[in-house]
PDB file of C-alpha atoms and ligand atoms in Angstrom:
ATOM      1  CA  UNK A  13       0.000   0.000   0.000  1.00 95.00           C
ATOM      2  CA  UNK A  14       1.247   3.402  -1.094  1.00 98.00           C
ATOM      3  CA  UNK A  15      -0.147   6.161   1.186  1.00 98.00           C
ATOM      4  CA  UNK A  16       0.211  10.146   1.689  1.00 98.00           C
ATOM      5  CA  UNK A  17      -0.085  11.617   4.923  1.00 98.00           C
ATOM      6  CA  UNK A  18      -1.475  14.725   4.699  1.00 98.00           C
ATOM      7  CA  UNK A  19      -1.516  17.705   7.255  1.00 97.00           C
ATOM      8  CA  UNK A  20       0.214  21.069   8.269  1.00 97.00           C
ATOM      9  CA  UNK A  21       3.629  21.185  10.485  1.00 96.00           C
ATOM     10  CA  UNK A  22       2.937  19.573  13.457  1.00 97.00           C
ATOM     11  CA  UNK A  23      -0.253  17.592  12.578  1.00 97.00           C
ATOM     12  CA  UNK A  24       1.412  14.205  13.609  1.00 97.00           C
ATOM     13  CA  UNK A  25       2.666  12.713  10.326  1.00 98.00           C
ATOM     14  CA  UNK A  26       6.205  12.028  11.384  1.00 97.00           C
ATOM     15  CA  UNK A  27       4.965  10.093  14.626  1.00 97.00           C
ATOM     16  CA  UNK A  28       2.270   8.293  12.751  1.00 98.00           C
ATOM     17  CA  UNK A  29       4.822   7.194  10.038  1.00 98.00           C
ATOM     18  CA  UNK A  30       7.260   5.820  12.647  1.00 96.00           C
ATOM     19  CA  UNK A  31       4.488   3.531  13.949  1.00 96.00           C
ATOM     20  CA  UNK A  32       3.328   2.470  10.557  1.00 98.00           C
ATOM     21  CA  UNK A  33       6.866   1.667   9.804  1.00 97.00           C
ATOM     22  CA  UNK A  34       7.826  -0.488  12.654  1.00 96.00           C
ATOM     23  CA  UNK A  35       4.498  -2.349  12.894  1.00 97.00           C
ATOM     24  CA  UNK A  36       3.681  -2.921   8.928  1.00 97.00           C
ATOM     25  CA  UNK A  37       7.450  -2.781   7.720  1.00 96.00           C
ATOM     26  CA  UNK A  38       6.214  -0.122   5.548  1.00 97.00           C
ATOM     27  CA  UNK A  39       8.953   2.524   4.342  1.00 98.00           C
ATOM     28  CA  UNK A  40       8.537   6.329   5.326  1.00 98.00           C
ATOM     29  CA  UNK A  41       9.809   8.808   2.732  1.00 98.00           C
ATOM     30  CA  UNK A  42      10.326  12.568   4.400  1.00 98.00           C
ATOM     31  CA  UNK A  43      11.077  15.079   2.310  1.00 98.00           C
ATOM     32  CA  UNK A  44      11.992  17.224   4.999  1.00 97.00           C
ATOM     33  CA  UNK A  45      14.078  14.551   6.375  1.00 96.00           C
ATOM     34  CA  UNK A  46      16.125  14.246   3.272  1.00 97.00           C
ATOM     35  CA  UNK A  47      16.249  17.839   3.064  1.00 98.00           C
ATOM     36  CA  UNK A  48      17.857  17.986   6.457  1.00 96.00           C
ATOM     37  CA  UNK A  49      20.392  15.253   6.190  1.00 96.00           C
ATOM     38  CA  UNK A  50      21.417  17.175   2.505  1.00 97.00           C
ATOM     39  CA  UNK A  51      21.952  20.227   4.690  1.00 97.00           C
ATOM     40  CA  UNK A  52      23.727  18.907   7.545  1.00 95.00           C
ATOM     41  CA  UNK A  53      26.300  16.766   4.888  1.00 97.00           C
ATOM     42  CA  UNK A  54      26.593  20.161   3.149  1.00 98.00           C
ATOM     43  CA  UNK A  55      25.750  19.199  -0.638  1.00 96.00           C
ATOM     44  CA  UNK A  56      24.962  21.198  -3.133  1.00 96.00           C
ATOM     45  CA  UNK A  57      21.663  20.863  -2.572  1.00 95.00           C
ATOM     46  CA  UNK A  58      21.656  20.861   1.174  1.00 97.00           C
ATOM     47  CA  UNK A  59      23.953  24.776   1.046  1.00 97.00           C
ATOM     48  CA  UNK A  60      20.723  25.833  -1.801  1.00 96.00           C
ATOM     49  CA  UNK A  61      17.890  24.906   0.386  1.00 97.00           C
ATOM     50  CA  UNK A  62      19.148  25.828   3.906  1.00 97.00           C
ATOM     51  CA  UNK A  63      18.154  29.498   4.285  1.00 97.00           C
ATOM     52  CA  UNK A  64      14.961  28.302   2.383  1.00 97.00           C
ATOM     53  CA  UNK A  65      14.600  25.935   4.838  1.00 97.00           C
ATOM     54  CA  UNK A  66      15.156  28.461   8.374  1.00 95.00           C
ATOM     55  CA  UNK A  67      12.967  31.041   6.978  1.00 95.00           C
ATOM     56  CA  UNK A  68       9.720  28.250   6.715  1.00 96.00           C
ATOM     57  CA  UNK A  69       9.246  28.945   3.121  1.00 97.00           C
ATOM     58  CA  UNK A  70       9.270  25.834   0.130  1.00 98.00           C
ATOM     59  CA  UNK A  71      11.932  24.254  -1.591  1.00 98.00           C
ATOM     60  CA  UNK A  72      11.471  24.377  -5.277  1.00 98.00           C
ATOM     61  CA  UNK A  73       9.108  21.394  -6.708  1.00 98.00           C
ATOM     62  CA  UNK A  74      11.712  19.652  -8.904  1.00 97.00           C
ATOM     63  CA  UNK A  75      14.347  19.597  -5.900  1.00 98.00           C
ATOM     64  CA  UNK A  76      11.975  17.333  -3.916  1.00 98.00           C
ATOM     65  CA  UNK A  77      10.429  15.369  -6.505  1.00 98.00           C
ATOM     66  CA  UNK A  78      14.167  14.484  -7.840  1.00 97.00           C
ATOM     67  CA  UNK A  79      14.458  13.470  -3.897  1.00 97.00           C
ATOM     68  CA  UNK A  80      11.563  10.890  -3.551  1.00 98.00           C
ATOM     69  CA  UNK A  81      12.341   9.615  -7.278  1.00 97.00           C
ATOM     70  CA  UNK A  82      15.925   8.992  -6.647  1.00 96.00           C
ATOM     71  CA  UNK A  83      14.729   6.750  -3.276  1.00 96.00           C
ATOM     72  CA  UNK A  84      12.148   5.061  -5.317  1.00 96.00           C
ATOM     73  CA  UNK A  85      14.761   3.786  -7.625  1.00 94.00           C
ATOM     74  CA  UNK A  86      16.310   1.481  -4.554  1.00 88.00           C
ATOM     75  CA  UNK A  87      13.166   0.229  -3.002  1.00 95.00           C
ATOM     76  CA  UNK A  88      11.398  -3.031  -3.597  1.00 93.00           C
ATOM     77  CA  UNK A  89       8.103  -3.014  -5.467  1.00 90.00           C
ATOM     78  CA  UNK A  90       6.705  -4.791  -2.291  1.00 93.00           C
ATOM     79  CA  UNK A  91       7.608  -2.359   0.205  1.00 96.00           C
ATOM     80  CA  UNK A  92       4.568  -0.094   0.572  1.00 97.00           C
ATOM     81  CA  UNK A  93       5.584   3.793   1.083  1.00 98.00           C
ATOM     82  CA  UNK A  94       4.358   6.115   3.111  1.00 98.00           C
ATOM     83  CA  UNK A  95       4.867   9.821   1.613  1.00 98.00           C
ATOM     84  CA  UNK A  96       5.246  12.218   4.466  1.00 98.00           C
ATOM     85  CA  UNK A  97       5.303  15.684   4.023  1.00 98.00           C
ATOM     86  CA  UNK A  98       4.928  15.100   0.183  1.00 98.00           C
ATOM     87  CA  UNK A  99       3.957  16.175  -1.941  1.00 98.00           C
ATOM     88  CA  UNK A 100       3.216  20.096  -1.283  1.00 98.00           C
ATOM     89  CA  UNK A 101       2.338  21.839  -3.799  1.00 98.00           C
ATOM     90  CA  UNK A 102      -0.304  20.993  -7.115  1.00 98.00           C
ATOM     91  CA  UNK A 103       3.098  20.726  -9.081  1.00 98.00           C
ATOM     92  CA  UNK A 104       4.708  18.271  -6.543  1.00 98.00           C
ATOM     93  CA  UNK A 105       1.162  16.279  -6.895  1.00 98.00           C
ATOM     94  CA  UNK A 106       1.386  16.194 -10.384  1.00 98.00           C
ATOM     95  CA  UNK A 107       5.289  14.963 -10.350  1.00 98.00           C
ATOM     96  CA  UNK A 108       4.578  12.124  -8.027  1.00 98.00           C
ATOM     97  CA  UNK A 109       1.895  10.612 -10.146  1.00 98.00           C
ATOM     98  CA  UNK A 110       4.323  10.576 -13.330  1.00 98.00           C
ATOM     99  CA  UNK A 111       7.538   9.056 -10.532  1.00 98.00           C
ATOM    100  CA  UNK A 112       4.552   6.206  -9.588  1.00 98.00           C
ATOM    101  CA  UNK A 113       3.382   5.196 -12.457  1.00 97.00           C
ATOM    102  CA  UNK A 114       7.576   4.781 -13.686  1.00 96.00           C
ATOM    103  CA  UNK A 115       7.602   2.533 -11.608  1.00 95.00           C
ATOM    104  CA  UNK A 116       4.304   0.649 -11.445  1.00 95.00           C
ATOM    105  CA  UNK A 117       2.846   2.018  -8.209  1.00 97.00           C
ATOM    106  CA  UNK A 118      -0.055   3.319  -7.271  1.00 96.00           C
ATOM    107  CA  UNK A 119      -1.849   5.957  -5.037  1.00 98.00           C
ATOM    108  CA  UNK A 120      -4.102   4.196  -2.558  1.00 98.00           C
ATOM    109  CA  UNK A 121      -4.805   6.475   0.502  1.00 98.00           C
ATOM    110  CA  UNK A 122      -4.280   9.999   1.283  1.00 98.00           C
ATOM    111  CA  UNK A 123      -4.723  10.047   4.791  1.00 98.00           C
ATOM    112  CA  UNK A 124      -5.530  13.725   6.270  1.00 98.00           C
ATOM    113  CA  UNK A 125      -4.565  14.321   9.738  1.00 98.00           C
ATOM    114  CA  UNK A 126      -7.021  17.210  10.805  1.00 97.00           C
ATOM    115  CA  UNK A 127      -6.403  19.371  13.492  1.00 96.00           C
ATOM    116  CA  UNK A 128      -6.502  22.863  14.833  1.00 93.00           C
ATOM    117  CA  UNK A 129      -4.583  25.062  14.328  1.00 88.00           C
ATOM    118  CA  UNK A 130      -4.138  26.835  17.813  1.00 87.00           C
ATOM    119  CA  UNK A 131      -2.401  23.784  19.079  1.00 92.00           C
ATOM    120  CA  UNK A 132       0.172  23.488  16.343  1.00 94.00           C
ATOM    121  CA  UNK A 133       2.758  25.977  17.776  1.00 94.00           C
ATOM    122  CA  UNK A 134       2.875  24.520  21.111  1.00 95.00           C
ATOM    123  CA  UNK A 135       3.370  20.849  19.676  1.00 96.00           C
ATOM    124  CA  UNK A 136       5.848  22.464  17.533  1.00 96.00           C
ATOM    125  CA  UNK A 137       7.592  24.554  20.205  1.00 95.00           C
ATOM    126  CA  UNK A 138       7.850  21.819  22.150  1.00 96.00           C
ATOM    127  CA  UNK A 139       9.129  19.195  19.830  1.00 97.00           C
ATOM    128  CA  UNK A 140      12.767  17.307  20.295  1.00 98.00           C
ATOM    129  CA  UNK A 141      14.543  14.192  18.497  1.00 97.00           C
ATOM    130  CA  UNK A 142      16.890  11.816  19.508  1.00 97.00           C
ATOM    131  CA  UNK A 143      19.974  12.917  18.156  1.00 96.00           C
ATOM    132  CA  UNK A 144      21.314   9.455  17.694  1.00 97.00           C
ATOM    133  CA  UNK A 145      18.424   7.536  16.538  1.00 95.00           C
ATOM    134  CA  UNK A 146      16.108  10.512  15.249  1.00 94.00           C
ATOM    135  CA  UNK A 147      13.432   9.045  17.602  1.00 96.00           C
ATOM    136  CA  UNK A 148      10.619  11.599  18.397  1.00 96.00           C
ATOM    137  CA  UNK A 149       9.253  12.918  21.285  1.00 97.00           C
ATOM    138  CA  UNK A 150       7.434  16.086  23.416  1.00 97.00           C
ATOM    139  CA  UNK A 151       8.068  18.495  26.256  1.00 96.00           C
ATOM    140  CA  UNK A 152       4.801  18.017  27.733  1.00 96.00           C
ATOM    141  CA  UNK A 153       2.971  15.155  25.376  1.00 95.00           C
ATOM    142  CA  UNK A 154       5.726  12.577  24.812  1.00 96.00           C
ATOM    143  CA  UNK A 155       8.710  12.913  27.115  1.00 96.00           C
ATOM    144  CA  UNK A 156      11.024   9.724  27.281  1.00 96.00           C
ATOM    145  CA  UNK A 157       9.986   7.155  29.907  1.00 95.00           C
ATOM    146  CA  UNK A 158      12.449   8.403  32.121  1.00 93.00           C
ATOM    147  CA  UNK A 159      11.348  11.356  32.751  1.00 91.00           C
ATOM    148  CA  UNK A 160       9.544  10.176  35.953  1.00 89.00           C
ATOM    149  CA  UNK A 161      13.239   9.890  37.392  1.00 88.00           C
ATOM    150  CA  UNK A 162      14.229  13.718  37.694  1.00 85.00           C
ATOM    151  CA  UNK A 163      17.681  13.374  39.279  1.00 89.00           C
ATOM    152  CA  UNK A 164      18.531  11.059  35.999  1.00 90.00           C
ATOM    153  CA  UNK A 165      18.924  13.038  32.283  1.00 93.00           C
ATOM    154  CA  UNK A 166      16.766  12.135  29.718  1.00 95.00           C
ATOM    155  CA  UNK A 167      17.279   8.885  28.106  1.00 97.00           C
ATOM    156  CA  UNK A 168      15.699   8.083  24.515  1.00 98.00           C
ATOM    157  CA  UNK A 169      13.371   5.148  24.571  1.00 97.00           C
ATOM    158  CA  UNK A 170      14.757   3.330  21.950  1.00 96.00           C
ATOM    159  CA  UNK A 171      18.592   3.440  21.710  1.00 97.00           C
ATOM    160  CA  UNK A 172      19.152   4.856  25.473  1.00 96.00           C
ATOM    161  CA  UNK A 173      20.874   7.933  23.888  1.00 97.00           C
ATOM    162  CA  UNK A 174      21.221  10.989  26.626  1.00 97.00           C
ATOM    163  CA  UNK A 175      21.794  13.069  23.465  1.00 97.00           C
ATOM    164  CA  UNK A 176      18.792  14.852  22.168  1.00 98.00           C
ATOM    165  CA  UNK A 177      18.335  18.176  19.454  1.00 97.00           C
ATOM    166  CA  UNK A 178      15.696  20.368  18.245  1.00 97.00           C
ATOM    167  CA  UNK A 179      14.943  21.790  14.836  1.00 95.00           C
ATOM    168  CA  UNK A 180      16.467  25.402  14.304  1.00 93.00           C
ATOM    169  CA  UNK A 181      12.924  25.834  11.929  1.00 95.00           C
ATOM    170  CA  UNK A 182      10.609  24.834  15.277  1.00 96.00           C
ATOM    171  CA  UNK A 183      10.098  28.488  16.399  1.00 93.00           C
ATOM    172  CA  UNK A 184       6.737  30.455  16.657  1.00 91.00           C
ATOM    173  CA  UNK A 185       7.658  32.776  13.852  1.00 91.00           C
ATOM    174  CA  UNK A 186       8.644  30.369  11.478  1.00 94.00           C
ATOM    175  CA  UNK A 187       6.076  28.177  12.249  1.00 93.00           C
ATOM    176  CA  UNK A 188       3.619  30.974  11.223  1.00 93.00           C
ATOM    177  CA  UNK A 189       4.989  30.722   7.639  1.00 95.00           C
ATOM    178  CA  UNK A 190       5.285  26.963   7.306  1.00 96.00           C
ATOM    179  CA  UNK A 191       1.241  26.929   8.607  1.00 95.00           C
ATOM    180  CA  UNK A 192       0.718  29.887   6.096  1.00 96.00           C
ATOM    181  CA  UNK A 193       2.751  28.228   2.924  1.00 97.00           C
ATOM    182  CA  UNK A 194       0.260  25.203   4.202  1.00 97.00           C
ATOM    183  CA  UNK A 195      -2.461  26.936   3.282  1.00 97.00           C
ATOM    184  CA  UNK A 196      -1.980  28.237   0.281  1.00 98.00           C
ATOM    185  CA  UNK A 197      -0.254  25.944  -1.498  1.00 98.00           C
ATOM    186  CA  UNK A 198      -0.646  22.131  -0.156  1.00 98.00           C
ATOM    187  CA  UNK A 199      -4.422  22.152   1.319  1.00 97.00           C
ATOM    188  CA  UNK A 200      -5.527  23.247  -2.614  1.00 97.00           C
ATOM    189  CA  UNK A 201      -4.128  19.964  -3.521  1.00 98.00           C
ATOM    190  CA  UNK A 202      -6.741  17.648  -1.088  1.00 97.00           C
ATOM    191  CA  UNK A 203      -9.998  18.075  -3.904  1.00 97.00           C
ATOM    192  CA  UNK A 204      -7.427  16.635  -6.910  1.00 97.00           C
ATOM    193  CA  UNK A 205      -7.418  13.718  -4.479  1.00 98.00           C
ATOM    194  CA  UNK A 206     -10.803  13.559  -3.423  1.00 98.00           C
ATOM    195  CA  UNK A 207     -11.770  13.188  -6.729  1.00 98.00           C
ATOM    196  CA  UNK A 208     -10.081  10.101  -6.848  1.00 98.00           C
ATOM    197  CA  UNK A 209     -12.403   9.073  -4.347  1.00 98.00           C
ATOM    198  CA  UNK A 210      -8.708   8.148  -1.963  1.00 98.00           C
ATOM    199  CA  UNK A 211      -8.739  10.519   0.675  1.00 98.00           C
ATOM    200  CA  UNK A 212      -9.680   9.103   4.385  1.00 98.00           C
ATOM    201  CA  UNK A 213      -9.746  11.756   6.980  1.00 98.00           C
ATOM    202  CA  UNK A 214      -8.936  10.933  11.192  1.00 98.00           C
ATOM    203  CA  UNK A 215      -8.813  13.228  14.187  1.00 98.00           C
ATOM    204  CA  UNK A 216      -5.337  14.376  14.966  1.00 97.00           C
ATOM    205  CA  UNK A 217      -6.360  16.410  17.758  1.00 97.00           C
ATOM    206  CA  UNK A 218      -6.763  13.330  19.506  1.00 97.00           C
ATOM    207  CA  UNK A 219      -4.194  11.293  21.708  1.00 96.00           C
ATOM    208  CA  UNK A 220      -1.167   9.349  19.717  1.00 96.00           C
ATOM    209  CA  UNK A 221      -2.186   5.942  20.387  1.00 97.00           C
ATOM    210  CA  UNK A 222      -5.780   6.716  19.293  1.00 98.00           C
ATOM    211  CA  UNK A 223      -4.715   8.714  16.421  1.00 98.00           C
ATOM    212  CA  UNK A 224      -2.629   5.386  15.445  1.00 98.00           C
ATOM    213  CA  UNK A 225      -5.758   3.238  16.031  1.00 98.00           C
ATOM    214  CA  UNK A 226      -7.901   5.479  13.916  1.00 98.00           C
ATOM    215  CA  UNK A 227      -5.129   5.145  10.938  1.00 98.00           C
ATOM    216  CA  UNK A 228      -5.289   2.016  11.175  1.00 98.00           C
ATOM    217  CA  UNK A 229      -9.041   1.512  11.034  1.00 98.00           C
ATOM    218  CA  UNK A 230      -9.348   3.804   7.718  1.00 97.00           C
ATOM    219  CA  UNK A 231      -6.544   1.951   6.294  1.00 97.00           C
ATOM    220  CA  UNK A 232      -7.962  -1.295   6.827  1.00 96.00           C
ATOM    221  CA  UNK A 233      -4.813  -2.727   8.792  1.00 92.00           C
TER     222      UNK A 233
HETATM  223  P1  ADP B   3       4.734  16.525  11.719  1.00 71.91           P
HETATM  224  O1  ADP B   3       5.620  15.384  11.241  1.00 71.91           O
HETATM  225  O2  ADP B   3       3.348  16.460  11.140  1.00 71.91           O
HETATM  226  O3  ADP B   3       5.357  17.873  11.544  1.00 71.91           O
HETATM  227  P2  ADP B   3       5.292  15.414  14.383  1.00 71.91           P
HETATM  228  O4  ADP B   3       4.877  13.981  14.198  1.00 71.91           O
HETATM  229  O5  ADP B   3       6.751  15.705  14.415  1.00 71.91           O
HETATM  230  O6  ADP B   3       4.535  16.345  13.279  1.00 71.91           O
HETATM  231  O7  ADP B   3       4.601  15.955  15.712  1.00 71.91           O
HETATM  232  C1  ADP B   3       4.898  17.251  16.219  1.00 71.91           C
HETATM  233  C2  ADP B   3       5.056  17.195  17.735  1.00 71.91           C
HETATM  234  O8  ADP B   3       3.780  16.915  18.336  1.00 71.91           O
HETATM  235  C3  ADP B   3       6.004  16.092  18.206  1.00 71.91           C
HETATM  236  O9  ADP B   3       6.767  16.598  19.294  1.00 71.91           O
HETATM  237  C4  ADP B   3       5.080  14.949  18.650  1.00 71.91           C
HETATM  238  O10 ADP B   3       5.650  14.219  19.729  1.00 71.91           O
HETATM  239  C5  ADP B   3       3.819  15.689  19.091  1.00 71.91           C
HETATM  240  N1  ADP B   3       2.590  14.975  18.732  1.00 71.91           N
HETATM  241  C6  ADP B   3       2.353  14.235  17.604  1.00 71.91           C
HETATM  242  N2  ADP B   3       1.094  13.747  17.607  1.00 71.91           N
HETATM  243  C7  ADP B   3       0.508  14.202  18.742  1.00 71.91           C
HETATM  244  C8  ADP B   3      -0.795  14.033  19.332  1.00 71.91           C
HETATM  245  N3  ADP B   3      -1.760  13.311  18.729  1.00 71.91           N
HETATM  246  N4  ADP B   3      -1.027  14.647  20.519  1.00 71.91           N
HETATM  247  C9  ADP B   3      -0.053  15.387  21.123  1.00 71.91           C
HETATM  248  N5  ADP B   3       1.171  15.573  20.639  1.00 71.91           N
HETATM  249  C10 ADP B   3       1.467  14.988  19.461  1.00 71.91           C
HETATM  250  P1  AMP B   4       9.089  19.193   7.365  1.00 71.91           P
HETATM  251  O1  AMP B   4      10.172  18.362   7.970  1.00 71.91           O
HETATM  252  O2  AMP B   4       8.130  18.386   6.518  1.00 71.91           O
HETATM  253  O3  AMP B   4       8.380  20.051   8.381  1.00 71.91           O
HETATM  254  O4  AMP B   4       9.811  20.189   6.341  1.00 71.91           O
HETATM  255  C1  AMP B   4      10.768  21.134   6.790  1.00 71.91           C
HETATM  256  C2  AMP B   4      11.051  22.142   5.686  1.00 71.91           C
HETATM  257  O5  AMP B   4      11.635  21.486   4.554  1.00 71.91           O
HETATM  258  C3  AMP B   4       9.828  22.873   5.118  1.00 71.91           C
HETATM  259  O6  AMP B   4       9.470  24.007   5.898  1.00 71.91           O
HETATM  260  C4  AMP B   4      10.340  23.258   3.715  1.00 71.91           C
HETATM  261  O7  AMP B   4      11.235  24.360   3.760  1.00 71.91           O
HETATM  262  C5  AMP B   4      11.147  22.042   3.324  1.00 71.91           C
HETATM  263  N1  AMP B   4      10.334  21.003   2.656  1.00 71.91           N
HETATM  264  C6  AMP B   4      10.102  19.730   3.108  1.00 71.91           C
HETATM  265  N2  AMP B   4       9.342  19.045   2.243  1.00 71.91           N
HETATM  266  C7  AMP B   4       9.057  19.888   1.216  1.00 71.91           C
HETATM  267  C8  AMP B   4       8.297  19.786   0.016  1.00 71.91           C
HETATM  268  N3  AMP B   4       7.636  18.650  -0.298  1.00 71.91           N
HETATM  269  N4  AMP B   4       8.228  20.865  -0.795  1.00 71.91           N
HETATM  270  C9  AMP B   4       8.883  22.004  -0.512  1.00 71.91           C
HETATM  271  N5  AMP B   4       9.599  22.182   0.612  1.00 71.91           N
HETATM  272  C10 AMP B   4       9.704  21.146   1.481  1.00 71.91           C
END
């Protein structure tokens, strides 16, 4: 199954991928995540698209499409993809059906995480990664299981890392642009999909797990 999930910065999609991931073997594909790691190695790419990136504005369409399609080339035709914040734009859309149907896929869900907007800049705010294992988690609705012992520093779930970062984009002001370019430029795309008769919606104002549970019903997993 080849999915989108769809929803503004902060909606959820990067926590609901990771689940989807480890529980269906499914494969996430982040353009932001690829963006990042192309910044941080300094390519040519990464040194065009960081200012781009710290100011909350897009990255041109053929920049990420050329991403995902150069990933797609190494992945088995079994492995079912989840697209996470991609595509963003009507352009992007229309890239991503010509990079599927190269290679014999198809669309089957968009999945459209809907919440409010009010909360968005505190779950941004207060978002931080594992530094070692990229492993994501909360300030106040997803701390690491630790956290209950205060005299002991936090320790990541997953690989035990004491080493955690947070995204120089996760600010209030640039947060206001990334919810704006959201706006205007990916929600237009949701009615190209609807005619397709693909998109499921679920609430993701909602608690994780439940969120999770809800993907899972509309996806019929
Ligand atoms: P996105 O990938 O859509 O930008 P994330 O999955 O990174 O969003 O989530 C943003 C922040 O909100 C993270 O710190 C995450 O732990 C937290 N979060 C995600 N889903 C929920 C939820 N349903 N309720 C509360 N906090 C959430
Ligand atoms: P994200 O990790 O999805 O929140 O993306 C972080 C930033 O990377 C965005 O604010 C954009 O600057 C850039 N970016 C990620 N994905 C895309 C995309 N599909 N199109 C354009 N820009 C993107």
């Amino acid at each position: 199954m080849n999915i989108i999930l769809l929803g503004p910065p902060g909606a959820g999609k990067g926590t609901q991928a990771a689940r989807l991931v480890e529980r269906y073997g499914m494969r996430q594909l982040s353009t932001g995540d690829m963006l990042r790691a192309a910044v941080k190695a300094e390519t040519p790419t990464g040194l065009r698209v960081k200012a781009i990136m710290e100011a909350g504005e897009l990255v041109s369409d053929d920049v990420v499409s050329t991403l995902i399609s150069e990933e797609l080339v190494a992945l088995p035709q079994t492995v079912g993809i989840i697209f996470d914040g991609y595509p963003r734009t009507a352009a992007q859309a229309r890239q991503l059906d010509e990079i599927l149907a190269r290679h014999h896929r198809k669309l089957d869900r968009v999945v459209e995480l809907e919440v409010d907007e009010d909360a968005l800049v505190e779950r941004i705010t207060g978002r931080f990664t594992c530094a070692h294992c990229g492993a994501g988690y909360h300030d106040k609705f997803k701390l690491p299981k630790n956290a209950l012992h205060e005299d002991e520093p936090l320790r990541c779930d997953h690989c035990g890392s004491t080493d955690f970062k947070r995204r120089p984009d996760d600010n209030e002001e640039t947060v206001r642009t990334r919810m704006a370019e959201y706006r205007a430029k990916t929600a237009p795309i949701l009615p190209l999909y609807e005619e397709r008769g693909i998109v499921v919606r679920v609430d993701g104002m909602a608690d994780i797990d439940i969120v999770t549970q809800q993907i899972e019903r509309v996806l019929g997993l």
